[in-house]
Coordinates of C-alpha atoms in Angstrom, one line a residue:
Chain A
X1308 CA -6.1 -18.9 34.8
X1309 CA -9.9 -18.0 33.0
X1310 CA -10.2 -16.9 29.6
X1311 CA -10.1 -13.6 30.6
X1312 CA -6.6 -13.3 32.1
X1313 CA -5.3 -15.4 29.0
X1314 CA -6.7 -13.2 26.4
X1315 CA -5.0 -10.1 28.7
X1316 CA -1.8 -12.1 28.9
X1317 CA -1.3 -13.0 24.9
X1318 CA -2.4 -8.8 24.3
X1319 CA 0.6 -7.5 26.4
X1320 CA 3.0 -9.9 24.7
X1321 CA 1.6 -8.4 21.4
X1322 CA 1.9 -5.2 22.8
X1323 CA 5.6 -5.8 23.4
X1324 CA 5.8 -5.6 19.1
X1325 CA 5.7 -2.7 16.9
X1326 CA 4.8 -4.3 13.2
X1327 CA 3.1 -6.5 12.0
X1328 CA 6.0 -8.3 11.1
X1329 CA 7.6 -8.9 14.2
X1330 CA 4.3 -10.2 15.5
X1331 CA 4.0 -12.9 12.6
X1332 CA 7.0 -13.7 13.0
X1333 CA 5.8 -14.2 17.1
X1334 CA 2.6 -16.1 16.4
X1335 CA 4.5 -18.1 14.1
X1336 CA 6.5 -19.4 16.8
X1337 CA 3.3 -19.9 18.5
X1338 CA 2.2 -22.3 16.2
X1339 CA 5.8 -24.1 17.0
X1340 CA 4.0 -24.9 20.5
X1341 CA 1.0 -26.0 19.6
X1342 CA -0.6 -29.7 21.3
X1343 CA -0.6 -31.6 18.6
X1344 CA -3.5 -33.8 17.0
X1345 CA -2.8 -36.9 17.0
X1346 CA -2.2 -38.4 13.5
X1347 CA -5.3 -40.3 13.3
X1348 CA -7.9 -37.3 14.1
X1349 CA -6.0 -35.7 10.6
X1350 CA -8.9 -37.2 8.3
X1351 CA -11.8 -35.1 6.9
X1352 CA -14.3 -35.3 9.9
X1353 CA -12.2 -32.7 12.0
X1354 CA -11.2 -30.8 9.6
X1355 CA -12.1 -27.0 9.7
X1356 CA -14.3 -25.9 6.4
X1357 CA -13.7 -22.7 4.9
X1358 CA -10.3 -22.4 4.7
X1359 CA -7.5 -22.2 2.3
X1360 CA -5.4 -24.0 4.3
X1361 CA -6.1 -27.4 6.1
X1362 CA -6.8 -27.0 10.2
X1363 CA -7.6 -30.1 12.0
X1364 CA -8.9 -29.9 15.4
X1365 CA -9.5 -32.1 18.1
X1366 CA -11.6 -31.9 21.0
X1367 CA -11.9 -33.6 24.6
X1368 CA -13.7 -34.0 28.3
X1369 CA -10.7 -34.3 30.8
X1370 CA -12.7 -33.9 34.6
X1371 CA -14.8 -31.1 33.5
X1372 CA -12.7 -29.2 31.3
X1373 CA -12.7 -29.0 27.1
X1374 CA -9.1 -29.9 26.0
X1375 CA -8.4 -29.1 22.2
X1376 CA -5.6 -30.2 20.0
X1377 CA -5.0 -29.2 16.1
X1378 CA -2.8 -28.9 13.8
X1379 CA -2.3 -26.7 10.1
X1380 CA -0.6 -27.7 6.9
X1381 CA 0.1 -23.6 6.6
X1382 CA 2.2 -22.5 9.3
X1383 CA 0.2 -18.7 9.7
X1384 CA -2.9 -20.9 10.6
X1385 CA -1.0 -23.1 12.7
X1386 CA 0.0 -20.2 14.3
X1387 CA -3.4 -18.6 14.4
X1388 CA -5.0 -21.7 16.3
X1389 CA -2.6 -22.3 18.2
X1390 CA -3.5 -18.7 20.3
X1391 CA -7.1 -20.1 20.1
X1392 CA -6.3 -22.7 21.9
X1393 CA -4.0 -21.3 24.5
X1394 CA -7.0 -19.3 25.5
X1395 CA -10.1 -21.9 25.4
X1396 CA -8.3 -25.3 26.4
X1397 CA -8.6 -26.8 29.3
X1398 CA -11.8 -24.4 30.6
X1399 CA -15.4 -25.4 31.1
X1400 CA -18.1 -25.9 28.6
X1401 CA -19.9 -22.7 29.6
X1402 CA -16.4 -20.6 29.9
X1403 CA -16.3 -20.9 26.4
X1404 CA -19.4 -20.0 24.9
X1405 CA -19.9 -16.9 27.4
X1406 CA -15.9 -15.9 26.5
X1407 CA -15.9 -12.9 24.2
X1408 CA -13.5 -12.7 22.2
X1409 CA -12.5 -9.1 20.9
X1410 CA -8.7 -9.7 22.1
X1411 CA -8.1 -11.0 18.3
X1412 CA -8.8 -7.4 17.1
X1413 CA -6.5 -5.8 19.8
X1414 CA -3.7 -7.9 19.1
X1415 CA -4.0 -7.0 15.4
X1416 CA -5.0 -9.5 13.6
X1417 CA -9.0 -8.1 13.3
X1418 CA -8.2 -8.1 9.9
X1419 CA -8.3 -11.9 9.5
X1420 CA -11.6 -12.2 11.3
X1421 CA -13.8 -11.7 8.4
X1422 CA -15.8 -14.7 6.5
X1423 CA -14.5 -14.0 3.9
X1424 CA -10.8 -14.7 4.9
X1425 CA -8.7 -17.1 3.7
X1426 CA -7.6 -18.5 7.0
X1427 CA -11.2 -18.6 8.4
X1428 CA -10.3 -17.6 11.7
X1429 CA -13.5 -17.1 12.0
X1430 CA -15.0 -21.1 11.2
X1431 CA -12.3 -22.0 13.9
X1432 CA -13.7 -19.6 16.6
X1433 CA -17.5 -21.3 15.8
X1434 CA -15.4 -24.7 15.9
X1435 CA -14.4 -24.3 18.9
X1436 CA -17.3 -23.1 20.6
X1437 CA -19.6 -25.7 18.9
X1438 CA -17.2 -28.1 20.6
X1439 CA -18.0 -26.8 23.3
X1440 CA -21.9 -26.6 23.1
X1441 CA -22.4 -30.2 22.3
X1442 CA -20.2 -31.0 25.5
X1443 CA -22.7 -28.9 27.7
X1444 CA -25.9 -30.6 25.6
X1445 CA -24.4 -33.7 26.4
X1446 CA -24.3 -32.8 30.3
Chain B
X805 CA 6.4 1.3 -27.4
X806 CA 4.0 1.7 -24.9
X807 CA 3.9 4.7 -22.3
X808 CA 3.1 3.3 -19.2
X809 CA 3.7 6.0 -17.2
X810 CA 1.2 7.4 -18.6
X811 CA -1.2 4.4 -18.9
X812 CA -0.8 3.6 -15.1
X813 CA -2.2 7.2 -15.0
X814 CA -5.5 5.7 -16.6
X815 CA -6.4 3.6 -13.5
X816 CA -6.6 5.4 -10.3
X817 CA -6.4 2.7 -8.3
X818 CA -3.0 2.4 -8.7
X819 CA -1.7 5.4 -6.9
X820 CA -3.7 3.6 -3.7
X821 CA -1.3 2.3 -0.3
X822 CA -2.4 -1.0 0.9
X823 CA -0.7 -2.1 3.9
X824 CA 1.3 0.9 3.9
X825 CA 2.8 0.1 0.3
X826 CA 2.2 0.9 -2.6
X827 CA -0.4 -1.1 -4.5
X828 CA 0.9 -4.1 -6.9
X829 CA -2.1 -5.4 -8.1
X830 CA -0.8 -8.8 -9.5
X831 CA -3.9 -10.3 -9.7
X832 CA -5.3 -9.3 -12.9
X833 CA -6.4 -12.9 -13.8
X834 CA -8.9 -13.0 -11.3
X835 CA -10.5 -9.3 -12.5
X836 CA -8.6 -6.1 -14.1
X837 CA -9.0 -3.0 -13.4
X838 CA -10.8 -0.3 -14.4
X839 CA -9.7 2.7 -16.1
X840 CA -10.7 6.4 -16.2
X841 CA -12.4 6.2 -19.8
X842 CA -14.4 3.4 -18.5
X843 CA -14.9 4.6 -14.9
X844 CA -15.9 8.2 -16.6
X845 CA -18.8 6.0 -19.1
X846 CA -20.5 4.8 -16.2
X847 CA -20.7 7.7 -14.3
X848 CA -22.0 9.9 -17.5
X849 CA -24.6 7.0 -18.2
X850 CA -26.2 7.7 -14.5
X851 CA -25.6 11.4 -14.8
X852 CA -27.3 11.7 -18.3
X853 CA -28.8 9.0 -19.8
X854 CA -30.1 6.3 -17.3
X855 CA -33.5 4.9 -18.6
X856 CA -34.8 1.1 -19.7
X857 CA -33.9 0.2 -23.2
X858 CA -36.2 -1.0 -26.2
X859 CA -39.0 0.2 -25.3
X860 CA -39.6 3.3 -24.5
X861 CA -40.4 6.5 -26.8
X862 CA -38.8 9.5 -25.1
X863 CA -35.2 11.1 -25.5
X864 CA -33.5 9.2 -22.6
X865 CA -34.6 5.6 -23.6
X866 CA -33.7 6.6 -27.1
X867 CA -29.8 7.4 -26.5
X868 CA -29.2 4.7 -24.0
X869 CA -30.5 2.2 -26.2
X870 CA -28.7 3.6 -29.2
X871 CA -24.8 3.4 -26.6
X872 CA -26.2 -0.1 -25.8
X873 CA -26.2 -1.6 -29.3
X874 CA -23.4 1.0 -30.4
X875 CA -21.4 -1.4 -27.6
X876 CA -22.8 -4.1 -29.1
X877 CA -21.5 -2.8 -32.7
X878 CA -17.9 -2.5 -31.1
X879 CA -18.0 -5.5 -29.4
X880 CA -19.2 -7.8 -32.4
X881 CA -16.2 -5.6 -34.9
X882 CA -13.7 -6.8 -31.7
X883 CA -14.2 -10.3 -32.4
X884 CA -14.9 -10.1 -35.9
X885 CA -18.5 -11.1 -35.6
X886 CA -20.4 -11.8 -39.2
X887 CA -23.3 -10.7 -38.0
X888 CA -24.1 -8.5 -34.8
X889 CA -27.1 -10.6 -33.4
X890 CA -24.3 -12.6 -32.8
X891 CA -23.2 -10.8 -29.9
X892 CA -25.4 -12.2 -26.8
X893 CA -25.2 -10.0 -24.2
X894 CA -24.6 -12.1 -20.3
X895 CA -23.6 -11.4 -17.3
X896 CA -20.5 -13.0 -17.5
X897 CA -18.6 -16.4 -18.9
X898 CA -20.9 -18.5 -16.3
X899 CA -23.6 -17.2 -17.7
X900 CA -22.8 -18.1 -20.9
X901 CA -21.6 -21.2 -20.5
X902 CA -24.9 -21.9 -18.5
X903 CA -26.9 -20.4 -21.3
X904 CA -25.2 -23.2 -24.2
X905 CA -25.3 -26.0 -21.6
X906 CA -28.6 -25.2 -21.0
X907 CA -29.3 -25.6 -24.5
X908 CA -28.0 -28.5 -25.2
X909 CA -30.6 -30.4 -22.5
X910 CA -33.0 -30.8 -26.0
X911 CA -30.1 -31.1 -28.6
X912 CA -28.2 -34.8 -26.3
X913 CA -29.5 -38.0 -26.5
X914 CA -28.2 -40.5 -24.3
X915 CA -25.1 -42.6 -25.7
X916 CA -23.6 -38.6 -27.3
X917 CA -20.9 -37.6 -25.9
X918 CA -19.4 -34.1 -24.4
X919 CA -15.7 -33.5 -24.3
X920 CA -13.8 -30.9 -21.9
X921 CA -10.6 -30.6 -21.0
X922 CA -8.4 -31.2 -17.6
X923 CA -7.7 -27.6 -17.8
X924 CA -10.6 -25.6 -16.3
X925 CA -12.1 -23.7 -14.2
X926 CA -13.9 -26.1 -11.9
X927 CA -17.2 -24.0 -11.9
X928 CA -16.6 -24.9 -15.5
X929 CA -16.9 -28.4 -15.4
X930 CA -20.4 -28.2 -13.3
X931 CA -22.9 -27.0 -16.3
X932 CA -21.7 -30.3 -18.2
X933 CA -22.1 -32.2 -15.1
X934 CA -25.8 -31.6 -15.1
X935 CA -25.7 -31.8 -18.7
X936 CA -24.9 -34.9 -18.7
X937 CA -27.0 -36.3 -15.7
X938 CA -29.8 -34.8 -17.6
X939 CA -29.3 -36.4 -20.9
X940 CA -27.6 -39.2 -20.4
X941 CA -24.7 -38.0 -22.5
X942 CA -21.2 -38.5 -21.3
X943 CA -19.1 -36.7 -20.4
X944 CA -15.4 -37.3 -22.0
X945 CA -12.3 -35.1 -20.2
X946 CA -8.8 -34.2 -22.1
X947 CA -6.3 -35.0 -19.9
X948 CA -3.1 -32.7 -19.1
X949 CA 0.5 -32.8 -19.5
X950 CA 3.4 -32.1 -17.2
X951 CA 3.9 -29.1 -18.5
X952 CA -0.1 -27.9 -17.5
X953 CA -0.7 -28.2 -21.8
X954 CA -3.6 -30.1 -23.0
X955 CA -2.7 -34.2 -24.6
X956 CA -3.7 -33.0 -27.8
X957 CA -2.8 -36.8 -28.6
X958 CA -5.0 -38.0 -26.1
X959 CA -8.2 -35.6 -27.3
X960 CA -7.4 -37.2 -30.9
X961 CA -8.5 -40.7 -29.9
X962 CA -11.6 -38.8 -27.4
X963 CA -13.5 -37.2 -30.1
X964 CA -15.5 -39.5 -32.3
X965 CA -19.2 -39.3 -33.9
X966 CA -20.9 -39.7 -30.8
X967 CA -19.0 -36.5 -30.2
X968 CA -22.0 -33.6 -29.7
X969 CA -19.8 -30.8 -28.4
X970 CA -16.5 -29.6 -26.8
X971 CA -15.2 -27.9 -24.4
X972 CA -12.3 -25.7 -23.9
X973 CA -10.6 -22.7 -22.4
X974 CA -8.8 -20.8 -24.6
X975 CA -6.2 -19.6 -21.8
X976 CA -5.8 -21.5 -18.5
X977 CA -6.6 -19.9 -15.8
X978 CA -4.7 -21.6 -13.1
X979 CA -1.3 -22.2 -15.1
X980 CA -1.5 -19.4 -18.5
X981 CA -1.4 -22.1 -20.8
X982 CA -2.8 -21.0 -24.5
X983 CA -4.8 -24.1 -25.9
X984 CA -4.0 -25.0 -29.6
X985 CA -8.0 -24.0 -30.2
X986 CA -8.1 -23.6 -33.7
X987 CA -6.9 -27.5 -34.1
X988 CA -9.2 -28.5 -31.7
X989 CA -12.1 -26.8 -33.7
X990 CA -11.2 -28.3 -36.8
X991 CA -11.1 -31.7 -35.6
X992 CA -14.4 -31.6 -33.6
X993 CA -15.7 -30.3 -36.6
X994 CA -14.8 -33.0 -38.7
X995 CA -17.0 -35.0 -36.7
X996 CA -20.3 -32.2 -37.1
X997 CA -19.6 -31.5 -33.6
X998 CA -19.4 -28.3 -32.0
X999 CA -16.8 -26.1 -30.2
X1000 CA -17.2 -23.8 -27.3
X1001 CA -14.6 -22.2 -26.2
X1002 CA -13.9 -19.7 -22.7
X1003 CA -12.6 -17.1 -23.9
X1004 CA -12.5 -15.2 -20.0
X1005 CA -8.8 -15.3 -19.4
X1006 CA -8.0 -15.3 -23.1
X1007 CA -9.6 -11.8 -24.2
X1008 CA -7.2 -9.5 -22.1
X1009 CA -4.4 -10.5 -24.0
X1010 CA -5.3 -12.0 -27.4
X1011 CA -8.0 -10.6 -29.7
X1012 CA -9.5 -13.8 -30.9
X1013 CA -11.2 -13.3 -34.7
X1014 CA -14.3 -15.7 -34.6
X1015 CA -14.9 -16.2 -38.1
X1016 CA -10.7 -17.1 -38.7
X1017 CA -11.2 -19.9 -35.9
X1018 CA -14.4 -21.2 -37.0
X1019 CA -15.7 -21.3 -33.4
X1020 CA -19.8 -22.1 -32.6
X1021 CA -19.2 -20.3 -29.4
X1022 CA -17.3 -17.7 -27.9
X1023 CA -17.9 -16.8 -24.1
X1024 CA -15.8 -14.0 -22.0
X1025 CA -16.9 -11.7 -19.4
X1026 CA -15.9 -8.2 -19.8
X1027 CA -14.0 -7.5 -15.8
X1028 CA -11.0 -9.2 -17.2
X1029 CA -11.1 -7.0 -20.2
X1030 CA -10.8 -2.9 -18.0
X1031 CA -14.4 -3.6 -18.2
X1032 CA -17.5 -3.8 -15.1
X1033 CA -18.2 -6.9 -13.0
X1034 CA -21.5 -8.6 -13.7
X1035 CA -21.6 -8.3 -18.0
X1036 CA -20.5 -10.2 -20.4
X1037 CA -20.9 -11.5 -23.9
X1038 CA -21.6 -15.1 -25.4
X1039 CA -20.8 -15.2 -29.0
X1040 CA -23.0 -17.5 -31.2
X1041 CA -22.7 -18.3 -34.8
X1042 CA -26.0 -17.6 -36.2
X1043 CA -27.0 -21.0 -37.1
X1044 CA -26.1 -22.9 -33.7
X1045 CA -28.1 -20.2 -31.7
X1046 CA -30.8 -20.3 -33.2
X1047 CA -31.2 -23.8 -32.8
X1048 CA -30.7 -23.5 -28.9
X1049 CA -33.9 -23.1 -27.5
X1050 CA -34.4 -19.7 -24.9
X1051 CA -32.3 -20.1 -21.7
X1052 CA -34.4 -17.0 -19.7
X1053 CA -38.1 -16.0 -19.9
X1054 CA -38.6 -12.6 -19.0
X1055 CA -39.3 -9.3 -20.8
X1056 CA -37.7 -8.7 -23.9
X1057 CA -36.6 -12.1 -25.5
X1058 CA -40.9 -12.0 -26.7
X1059 CA -42.4 -11.6 -29.4
X1060 CA -46.3 -12.1 -29.2
X1061 CA -47.9 -13.1 -26.0
X1062 CA -50.5 -14.9 -24.9
X1063 CA -51.4 -17.2 -22.7
X1064 CA -52.2 -20.2 -24.8
X1065 CA -48.8 -19.3 -26.4
X1066 CA -46.0 -17.1 -27.3
X1067 CA -43.4 -16.2 -29.5
X1068 CA -40.2 -15.8 -29.4
X1069 CA -37.9 -13.0 -30.6
X1070 CA -35.0 -13.2 -32.9
X1071 CA -31.6 -13.3 -32.4
X1072 CA -30.1 -11.9 -30.1
X1073 CA -33.3 -10.7 -27.8
X1074 CA -34.3 -14.1 -27.4
X1075 CA -31.7 -14.7 -25.2
X1076 CA -31.8 -11.3 -23.4
X1077 CA -34.6 -11.1 -21.4
X1078 CA -35.5 -8.5 -18.8
X1079 CA -33.7 -5.7 -18.2
X1080 CA -30.3 -6.2 -18.7
X1081 CA -27.4 -4.9 -17.3
X1082 CA -27.6 -1.6 -19.7
X1083 CA -24.4 0.7 -18.2
X1084 CA -22.4 -2.3 -17.4
X1085 CA -23.0 -3.8 -20.8
X1086 CA -22.0 0.5 -23.1
X1087 CA -18.4 0.0 -19.9
X1088 CA -17.9 -3.2 -22.1
X1089 CA -18.0 -1.4 -25.5
X1090 CA -16.0 1.5 -23.6
X1091 CA -13.0 -0.9 -22.4
X1092 CA -12.6 -2.8 -25.1
X1093 CA -12.7 0.9 -27.0
X1094 CA -9.7 1.4 -24.6
X1095 CA -7.9 -2.1 -25.0
X1096 CA -7.6 -1.0 -29.4
X1097 CA -6.7 2.7 -28.0
X1098 CA -3.6 0.7 -26.4
X1099 CA -3.1 -2.2 -29.3
X1100 CA -3.6 -5.4 -28.8
X1101 CA -0.4 -5.9 -30.4
X1102 CA 1.5 -4.2 -27.9
X1103 CA -0.2 -5.2 -24.8
X1104 CA 1.2 -8.9 -26.1
X1105 CA 4.8 -8.2 -26.6
X1106 CA 5.1 -5.7 -23.9
X1107 CA 3.2 -8.5 -21.0
X1108 CA 5.4 -11.1 -22.7
X1109 CA 8.4 -8.8 -20.9
X1110 CA 6.8 -9.3 -17.5
X1111 CA 6.5 -12.1 -18.3
X1112 CA 10.1 -13.6 -19.2
X1113 CA 11.5 -11.2 -16.9
X1114 CA 9.1 -12.5 -13.8
X1115 CA 9.9 -16.1 -14.3
X1116 CA 13.6 -15.4 -14.8
X1117 CA 13.6 -13.3 -11.7
X1118 CA 11.3 -15.5 -9.4
X1119 CA 13.5 -19.0 -10.2
X1120 CA 16.3 -17.5 -9.1
X1121 CA 14.8 -18.1 -5.4
X1122 CA 15.9 -21.3 -3.9
X1123 CA 13.4 -23.7 -4.1
X1124 CA 11.1 -22.1 -6.6
X1125 CA 8.9 -24.1 -8.7
X1126 CA 6.6 -22.7 -11.5
X1127 CA 3.9 -24.7 -12.5
X1128 CA 2.7 -24.5 -16.2
X1129 CA 5.7 -24.0 -17.8
X1130 CA 4.4 -24.5 -21.6
X1131 CA 6.3 -22.7 -24.1
X1132 CA 2.4 -20.5 -25.2
X1133 CA 1.4 -18.8 -22.1
X1134 CA 0.1 -15.6 -21.2
X1135 CA 1.1 -13.5 -18.6
X1136 CA 0.1 -15.6 -15.7
X1137 CA 3.5 -17.5 -12.7
X1138 CA 1.6 -19.7 -10.8
X1139 CA 4.7 -20.8 -8.7
X1140 CA 5.9 -22.8 -4.8
X1141 CA 8.1 -22.7 -2.4
X1142 CA 9.4 -25.8 -1.5
X1143 CA 8.5 -26.5 2.4
X1144 CA 5.9 -24.0 2.6
X1145 CA 2.2 -23.2 2.0
X1146 CA 1.0 -21.1 -0.7
X1147 CA -1.6 -19.5 1.8
X1148 CA 1.5 -18.2 3.7
X1149 CA 3.7 -16.7 1.1
X1150 CA 0.7 -15.1 -0.2
X1151 CA -0.4 -13.8 3.2
X1152 CA 3.3 -11.7 4.1
X1153 CA 3.4 -10.4 0.5
X1154 CA -0.3 -8.8 1.1
X1155 CA 1.1 -7.4 4.0
X1156 CA 4.3 -5.9 1.4
X1157 CA 1.3 -4.4 -0.7
X1158 CA 1.2 -6.7 -3.0
X1159 CA -2.7 -8.7 -3.9
X1160 CA -1.7 -12.2 -6.0
X1161 CA -3.6 -14.7 -5.7
X1162 CA -3.0 -18.6 -3.4
X1163 CA -5.3 -21.3 -3.4
X1164 CA -6.4 -23.9 -5.7
X1165 CA -7.8 -21.3 -8.3
X1166 CA -11.0 -23.0 -8.4
X1167 CA -8.9 -25.2 -10.6
X1168 CA -8.7 -28.1 -8.0
X1169 CA -8.4 -30.6 -11.1
X1170 CA -5.0 -29.5 -11.7
X1171 CA -3.8 -29.2 -8.8
X1172 CA -4.7 -32.5 -7.8
X1173 CA -2.4 -33.5 -11.1
X1174 CA 0.4 -31.7 -9.9
X1175 CA -0.4 -33.6 -5.3
X1176 CA -0.1 -29.6 -4.0
X1177 CA -3.0 -28.0 -2.1
X1178 CA -3.0 -24.8 -4.5
X1179 CA -0.2 -22.0 -5.3
X1180 CA 0.4 -18.2 -5.6
X1181 CA 0.1 -16.8 -8.5
X1182 CA 1.0 -13.6 -10.2
X1183 CA -1.2 -12.4 -13.2
X1184 CA 0.4 -9.4 -14.8
X1185 CA -1.4 -6.7 -17.7
X1186 CA -0.1 -3.6 -19.4
X1187 CA -0.6 -1.3 -16.4
X1188 CA 1.9 -3.0 -14.1
X1189 CA 5.9 -2.6 -14.8
X1190 CA 9.7 -4.7 -13.9
X1191 CA 9.8 -3.1 -10.7
X1192 CA 6.4 -4.2 -9.2
X1193 CA 8.2 -7.5 -9.8
X1194 CA 11.0 -6.5 -8.4
X1195 CA 9.4 -5.7 -5.6
X1196 CA 7.3 -8.8 -5.8
X1197 CA 10.8 -11.0 -5.9
X1198 CA 11.8 -9.4 -2.4
X1199 CA 8.8 -9.5 -0.7
X1200 CA 8.8 -13.7 -1.8
X1201 CA 12.2 -13.5 -0.3
X1202 CA 11.3 -11.8 2.5
X1203 CA 8.6 -14.4 3.1
X1204 CA 10.7 -17.2 2.6
X1205 CA 12.7 -16.3 5.5
X1206 CA 10.1 -15.7 7.9
X1207 CA 8.2 -18.8 7.1
X1208 CA 11.6 -20.6 7.5

């Protein structure tokens, strides 16, 4: 599936909910299916700065695609990174770099996009794209 | 008895909604809200007598100078300073601390010691680390206890002839502990060490009498006392301030300037280089007057009622733990719920219109002591109500269910 298709799928899912509570509950639910990072990578090297909670992200190339795994010590943050990974994992570096992020607004998480927001959604997005850039540069 | 409904009407922000819910503002330890009386004072300044001070002979400049110096007098009386020139306007507490720390660079030698407490805001630890790096002095730390109090016995062992300066906060920002500063000052003075007290968290709740405390320096910020941001005060004993060199060079702080030599102005102008936050200073004075119109004793009594009520109600939530259980506390509750991240709780509670602080509250050493990533901190002010505390308790319970 392309990034755009996955984004649309997520937008459709979130549209099923009437209020923020249900959306948050769903997000927490999604966090439970996050592909977990190997414990050995839960170090400062893989931590994303700019979050009040801890978020670790690992990336590796598998058959030309970037595969992300992650974890967080906070449940909501875990849900957010799970959504991002669902969108960006198993995609080529070029597709990740080009992808736009408007879907975050559409699923009602816009408030989390502010650069000062303590969960650092913006930092997470940046980090995923940095990994993609690095892999692309390596060729 | 305070008329809370009438007081709340003074604060326009309290009638706004957040995420569809009436705002419940429990982040008073970070910044207090501003009453109409202070807002009007700011508007009045810009509408009627905005001018630079201490130089113009024209009417506006004279009026602005008078209002600014009047504010200094109000602040001087509030803290019971002996001389009005002992009140130095700053940009806030951090500025005041840096001013003293910077001055001490020329007063310390290798082997001298500076004592700070483990209960500090961590940004407050940095100026002393820098001071010690520059001078070769040693930084010593007063440890804390499980209840979140300073270990006074340890302090007694730390202080010595080598101690030149002791820096402690009057009230801990993360836990609300009121520190025994009078005893700390007395003991430091027996070794001829000076004491700087960070009064930022105490100032909205406790009226410090600098002469009774015999404190050498005391720093506060206006924005925690219903005043505007970007302005504060450093109180310093005249003799102490006189021995400190100027902090910044610029206008206002000079007496005579030639390219060969500049002589500095006397107190307080020696430390007030450049055009100050004139409006902020004037509004700070008005904010202090406003607090006195309400009454500091009444404020302390009512906030203590809120603290007791909130403590009792929050503790009914299973798994909730309060950090900082000193008997002497201001109206601050730092808590966690077993198994939950404070950030998650804060996010849900915010969606319900309640402003609390989450995180390490810039006091990482305290969080390290308790081995936690942070806490949820609810801090109350005299314009809060028990009903709002009920809302908080409900919101926390809801968060707990959602996050379980």
